[in-house]
mmCIF file of C-alpha atoms and ligand atoms in Angstrom:
data_model
loop_
_atom_site.group_PDB
_atom_site.id
_atom_site.type_symbol
_atom_site.label_atom_id
_atom_site.label_comp_id
_atom_site.label_asym_id
_atom_site.label_seq_id
_atom_site.Cartn_x
_atom_site.Cartn_y
_atom_site.Cartn_z
ATOM 1 C CA UNK A 9 79.923 -70.283 213.486
ATOM 2 C CA UNK A 10 78.701 -66.875 212.394
ATOM 3 C CA UNK A 11 77.592 -67.045 208.775
ATOM 4 C CA UNK A 12 76.295 -64.987 205.899
ATOM 5 C CA UNK A 13 75.645 -65.595 202.215
ATOM 6 C CA UNK A 14 76.976 -63.127 199.677
ATOM 7 C CA UNK A 15 78.106 -62.400 196.160
ATOM 8 C CA UNK A 16 81.804 -61.696 195.833
ATOM 9 C CA UNK A 17 82.964 -58.751 193.746
ATOM 10 C CA UNK A 18 85.704 -58.869 191.118
ATOM 11 C CA UNK A 19 88.785 -56.780 191.795
ATOM 12 C CA UNK A 20 87.892 -54.212 189.146
ATOM 13 C CA UNK A 21 84.553 -53.538 190.895
ATOM 14 C CA UNK A 22 86.159 -53.426 194.346
ATOM 15 C CA UNK A 23 88.746 -50.926 193.076
ATOM 16 C CA UNK A 24 86.043 -48.734 191.587
ATOM 17 C CA UNK A 25 84.017 -48.838 194.821
ATOM 18 C CA UNK A 26 87.103 -47.993 196.879
ATOM 19 C CA UNK A 27 87.441 -44.924 194.639
ATOM 20 C CA UNK A 28 84.251 -43.566 196.239
ATOM 21 C CA UNK A 29 85.923 -43.206 199.626
ATOM 22 C CA UNK A 30 86.001 -39.645 200.853
ATOM 23 C CA UNK A 31 86.748 -37.669 203.955
ATOM 24 C CA UNK A 32 83.816 -38.253 206.294
ATOM 25 C CA UNK A 33 84.425 -37.801 210.006
ATOM 26 C CA UNK A 34 84.446 -41.127 211.899
ATOM 27 C CA UNK A 35 83.636 -43.274 208.857
ATOM 28 C CA UNK A 36 85.068 -46.797 208.973
ATOM 29 C CA UNK A 37 85.456 -47.817 205.345
ATOM 30 C CA UNK A 38 85.029 -51.540 204.611
ATOM 31 C CA UNK A 39 88.449 -52.938 203.581
ATOM 32 C CA UNK A 40 88.611 -53.307 199.810
ATOM 33 C CA UNK A 41 89.020 -57.087 199.862
ATOM 34 C CA UNK A 42 85.904 -57.444 202.050
ATOM 35 C CA UNK A 43 83.408 -55.552 199.898
ATOM 36 C CA UNK A 44 80.522 -57.887 199.026
ATOM 37 C CA UNK A 45 76.829 -57.985 198.194
ATOM 38 C CA UNK A 46 74.993 -59.636 201.081
ATOM 39 C CA UNK A 47 72.140 -61.976 200.173
ATOM 40 C CA UNK A 48 71.361 -63.187 203.691
ATOM 41 C CA UNK A 49 72.814 -62.771 207.173
ATOM 42 C CA UNK A 50 72.388 -65.870 209.346
ATOM 43 C CA UNK A 51 74.265 -65.171 212.567
ATOM 44 C CA UNK A 52 75.390 -68.136 214.680
ATOM 45 C CA UNK A 53 74.730 -71.574 213.136
ATOM 46 C CA UNK A 54 75.789 -74.949 214.587
ATOM 47 C CA UNK A 55 77.434 -77.772 212.571
ATOM 48 C CA UNK A 56 74.140 -79.578 211.928
ATOM 49 C CA UNK A 57 72.640 -76.334 210.694
ATOM 50 C CA UNK A 58 75.574 -75.748 208.348
ATOM 51 C CA UNK A 59 75.096 -79.245 206.868
ATOM 52 C CA UNK A 60 71.336 -78.691 206.362
ATOM 53 C CA UNK A 61 71.941 -75.273 204.877
ATOM 54 C CA UNK A 62 74.685 -76.308 202.423
ATOM 55 C CA UNK A 63 72.470 -79.190 201.282
ATOM 56 C CA UNK A 64 69.616 -76.800 200.476
ATOM 57 C CA UNK A 65 71.847 -74.139 198.922
ATOM 58 C CA UNK A 66 73.478 -76.697 196.616
ATOM 59 C CA UNK A 67 70.031 -77.608 195.231
ATOM 60 C CA UNK A 68 69.311 -74.026 194.113
ATOM 61 C CA UNK A 69 69.005 -73.685 190.344
ATOM 62 C CA UNK A 70 69.433 -70.157 189.067
ATOM 63 C CA UNK A 71 71.057 -68.659 185.981
ATOM 64 C CA UNK A 72 74.072 -66.333 185.961
ATOM 65 C CA UNK A 73 73.332 -62.648 185.408
ATOM 66 C CA UNK A 74 74.850 -59.196 185.174
ATOM 67 C CA UNK A 75 74.155 -56.386 187.626
ATOM 68 C CA UNK A 76 74.391 -52.664 187.156
ATOM 69 C CA UNK A 77 74.945 -50.182 189.924
ATOM 70 C CA UNK A 78 72.174 -47.790 190.803
ATOM 71 C CA UNK A 79 71.890 -44.968 193.269
ATOM 72 C CA UNK A 80 73.786 -44.631 196.523
ATOM 73 C CA UNK A 81 72.355 -43.797 199.905
ATOM 74 C CA UNK A 82 72.511 -44.382 203.621
ATOM 75 C CA UNK A 83 70.774 -46.413 206.303
ATOM 76 C CA UNK A 84 68.630 -45.705 208.189
ATOM 77 C CA UNK A 85 68.274 -42.412 206.329
ATOM 78 C CA UNK A 86 69.836 -39.085 205.324
ATOM 79 C CA UNK A 87 69.176 -37.622 208.768
ATOM 80 C CA UNK A 88 71.071 -40.387 210.574
ATOM 81 C CA UNK A 89 73.604 -41.843 208.141
ATOM 82 C CA UNK A 90 75.005 -44.898 209.983
ATOM 83 C CA UNK A 91 75.715 -47.009 206.894
ATOM 84 C CA UNK A 92 76.853 -45.655 203.511
ATOM 85 C CA UNK A 93 76.049 -47.923 200.565
ATOM 86 C CA UNK A 94 75.876 -48.169 196.820
ATOM 87 C CA UNK A 95 72.732 -49.761 195.454
ATOM 88 C CA UNK A 96 72.231 -52.148 192.555
ATOM 89 C CA UNK A 97 69.463 -52.115 190.013
ATOM 90 C CA UNK A 98 66.693 -54.515 190.985
ATOM 91 C CA UNK A 99 67.525 -57.102 188.334
ATOM 92 C CA UNK A 100 64.832 -59.782 188.469
ATOM 93 C CA UNK A 101 67.339 -62.673 188.354
ATOM 94 C CA UNK A 102 69.038 -61.254 191.448
ATOM 95 C CA UNK A 103 65.712 -60.937 193.259
ATOM 96 C CA UNK A 104 64.811 -64.517 192.300
ATOM 97 C CA UNK A 105 68.178 -65.788 193.506
ATOM 98 C CA UNK A 106 67.791 -63.922 196.803
ATOM 99 C CA UNK A 107 64.285 -65.374 197.256
ATOM 100 C CA UNK A 108 65.623 -68.898 196.666
ATOM 101 C CA UNK A 109 68.484 -68.355 199.102
ATOM 102 C CA UNK A 110 66.069 -66.988 201.712
ATOM 103 C CA UNK A 111 63.794 -70.004 201.245
ATOM 104 C CA UNK A 112 66.793 -72.358 201.659
ATOM 105 C CA UNK A 113 67.691 -70.574 204.910
ATOM 106 C CA UNK A 114 64.205 -70.716 206.428
ATOM 107 C CA UNK A 115 63.671 -74.308 205.205
ATOM 108 C CA UNK A 116 66.857 -75.176 207.104
ATOM 109 C CA UNK A 117 65.152 -73.934 210.270
ATOM 110 C CA UNK A 118 66.946 -70.601 210.519
ATOM 111 C CA UNK A 119 65.427 -67.173 210.964
ATOM 112 C CA UNK A 120 66.042 -64.182 208.708
ATOM 113 C CA UNK A 121 65.646 -60.535 209.517
ATOM 114 C CA UNK A 122 62.211 -59.185 208.660
ATOM 115 C CA UNK A 123 63.531 -56.459 206.357
ATOM 116 C CA UNK A 124 62.817 -56.897 202.667
ATOM 117 C CA UNK A 125 65.899 -57.615 200.534
ATOM 118 C CA UNK A 126 67.383 -54.353 199.301
ATOM 119 C CA UNK A 127 70.444 -55.007 197.092
ATOM 120 C CA UNK A 128 73.331 -52.820 198.228
ATOM 121 C CA UNK A 129 77.030 -52.902 198.997
ATOM 122 C CA UNK A 130 78.017 -51.368 202.299
ATOM 123 C CA UNK A 131 81.037 -49.114 201.870
ATOM 124 C CA UNK A 132 81.299 -47.497 205.293
ATOM 125 C CA UNK A 133 79.846 -47.483 208.770
ATOM 126 C CA UNK A 134 79.711 -44.347 210.893
ATOM 127 C CA UNK A 135 79.404 -44.442 214.695
ATOM 128 C CA UNK A 136 78.454 -40.821 215.216
ATOM 129 C CA UNK A 137 76.800 -39.668 212.008
ATOM 130 C CA UNK A 138 76.966 -36.067 210.831
ATOM 131 C CA UNK A 139 74.231 -35.720 208.208
ATOM 132 C CA UNK A 140 75.868 -32.620 206.696
ATOM 133 C CA UNK A 141 78.878 -34.654 205.531
ATOM 134 C CA UNK A 142 77.020 -37.359 203.663
ATOM 135 C CA UNK A 143 76.409 -35.174 200.625
ATOM 136 C CA UNK A 144 80.144 -35.427 199.860
ATOM 137 C CA UNK A 145 79.796 -39.184 199.429
ATOM 138 C CA UNK A 146 76.557 -39.009 197.430
ATOM 139 C CA UNK A 147 78.049 -36.392 195.078
ATOM 140 C CA UNK A 148 81.203 -38.400 194.603
ATOM 141 C CA UNK A 149 79.140 -41.404 193.574
ATOM 142 C CA UNK A 150 77.248 -39.317 191.005
ATOM 143 C CA UNK A 151 80.573 -38.254 189.455
ATOM 144 C CA UNK A 152 82.039 -41.743 189.075
ATOM 145 C CA UNK A 153 81.003 -44.443 186.654
ATOM 146 C CA UNK A 154 80.963 -47.934 188.149
ATOM 147 C CA UNK A 155 81.532 -51.068 186.031
ATOM 148 C CA UNK A 156 78.820 -53.698 185.728
ATOM 149 C CA UNK A 157 79.092 -56.876 187.745
ATOM 150 C CA UNK A 158 78.882 -60.398 186.282
ATOM 151 C CA UNK A 159 77.497 -62.862 188.840
ATOM 152 C CA UNK A 160 78.441 -66.514 188.328
ATOM 153 C CA UNK A 161 78.189 -67.907 191.869
ATOM 154 C CA UNK A 162 77.174 -67.120 195.413
ATOM 155 C CA UNK A 163 79.153 -67.951 198.528
ATOM 156 C CA UNK A 164 78.572 -69.059 202.098
ATOM 157 C CA UNK A 165 80.961 -67.052 204.276
ATOM 158 C CA UNK A 166 82.081 -67.334 207.855
ATOM 159 C CA UNK A 167 82.532 -64.023 209.655
ATOM 160 C CA UNK A 168 84.826 -64.015 212.671
ATOM 161 C CA UNK A 169 84.676 -60.916 214.818
ATOM 162 C CA UNK A 170 88.035 -59.759 216.136
ATOM 163 C CA UNK A 171 89.145 -56.544 217.834
ATOM 164 C CA UNK A 172 90.798 -55.595 214.517
ATOM 165 C CA UNK A 173 87.551 -56.089 212.599
ATOM 166 C CA UNK A 174 85.698 -58.968 210.963
ATOM 167 C CA UNK A 175 87.526 -61.720 209.069
ATOM 168 C CA UNK A 176 85.487 -63.206 206.229
ATOM 169 C CA UNK A 177 86.345 -66.732 205.081
ATOM 170 C CA UNK A 178 84.546 -68.484 202.200
ATOM 171 C CA UNK A 179 83.142 -71.851 203.351
ATOM 172 C CA UNK A 180 81.660 -73.009 200.084
ATOM 173 C CA UNK A 181 80.704 -71.530 196.737
ATOM 174 C CA UNK A 182 77.560 -72.418 194.767
ATOM 175 C CA UNK A 183 77.788 -71.950 190.980
ATOM 176 C CA UNK A 184 74.914 -70.504 188.968
ATOM 177 C CA UNK A 185 74.033 -72.327 185.765
ATOM 178 C CA UNK A 186 71.627 -71.567 182.925
HETATM 179 P P1 LIG B 228 75.325 -55.270 204.766
HETATM 180 O O1 LIG B 228 76.111 -54.362 205.640
HETATM 181 O O2 LIG B 228 75.947 -55.439 203.448
HETATM 182 O O3 LIG B 228 73.888 -54.955 204.737
HETATM 183 C C1 LIG B 228 78.351 -59.724 207.060
HETATM 184 O O4 LIG B 228 78.395 -59.366 208.415
HETATM 185 C C2 LIG B 228 77.247 -59.006 206.363
HETATM 186 O O5 LIG B 228 75.989 -59.385 206.902
HETATM 187 C C3 LIG B 228 77.320 -57.511 206.510
HETATM 188 O O6 LIG B 228 77.986 -56.971 205.396
HETATM 189 C C4 LIG B 228 75.899 -57.056 206.598
HETATM 190 O O7 LIG B 228 75.429 -56.697 205.345
HETATM 191 C C5 LIG B 228 75.092 -58.290 206.896
HETATM 192 N N1 LIG B 228 74.316 -58.202 208.111
HETATM 193 C C6 LIG B 228 72.971 -58.115 208.173
HETATM 194 N N2 LIG B 228 72.547 -58.100 209.402
HETATM 195 C C7 LIG B 228 73.635 -58.134 210.188
HETATM 196 C C8 LIG B 228 73.828 -58.113 211.590
HETATM 197 N N3 LIG B 228 72.807 -58.075 212.450
HETATM 198 N N4 LIG B 228 75.077 -58.149 212.041
HETATM 199 C C9 LIG B 228 76.122 -58.174 211.183
HETATM 200 N N5 LIG B 228 76.004 -58.213 209.851
HETATM 201 C C10 LIG B 228 74.765 -58.188 209.356
#
């Protein structure tokens, strides 16, 4: 199955993020109930791999923490805005958790993308980007205050691709404890 590891967002945060939606040509906004903070994307994993991975993930010890939103932006950059996101402050407990999750993934024999972890929540994807429109989104973000985000667990998700879009199903959650 196709897997990723993420932090789920409470409804209040998802509502606030959905309030940043604006009129950008061709933008596909992530459905509100699917907004999440990705810690690691694994791609296809077989049943043995899932068993190895869940074993390692369940041995992670990390404390709960609170995150605050930071600036918004786009990937790969302002001149070609394919992905619109809202960033999170680089809280050290988040970075430590991500490092432990990444180690659990590679120790389970799976590869991760080479990119360094950059905490963000993807709000929209744009097939044919028009750089001149992205300012609307960035301005809107500056005008709105986003609530902070209490993180008490992380979750292994399955992502099924369908013609109507991805379906995300939680496979297992891993609590954080002090
Ligand atoms: P991101 O958009 O938040 O960066 C589930 O598909 C999640 O995995 C996506 O939200 C995406 O995170 C992340 N991801 C990273 N690399 C991916 C890839 N090659 N294909 C699909 N999703 C990927």
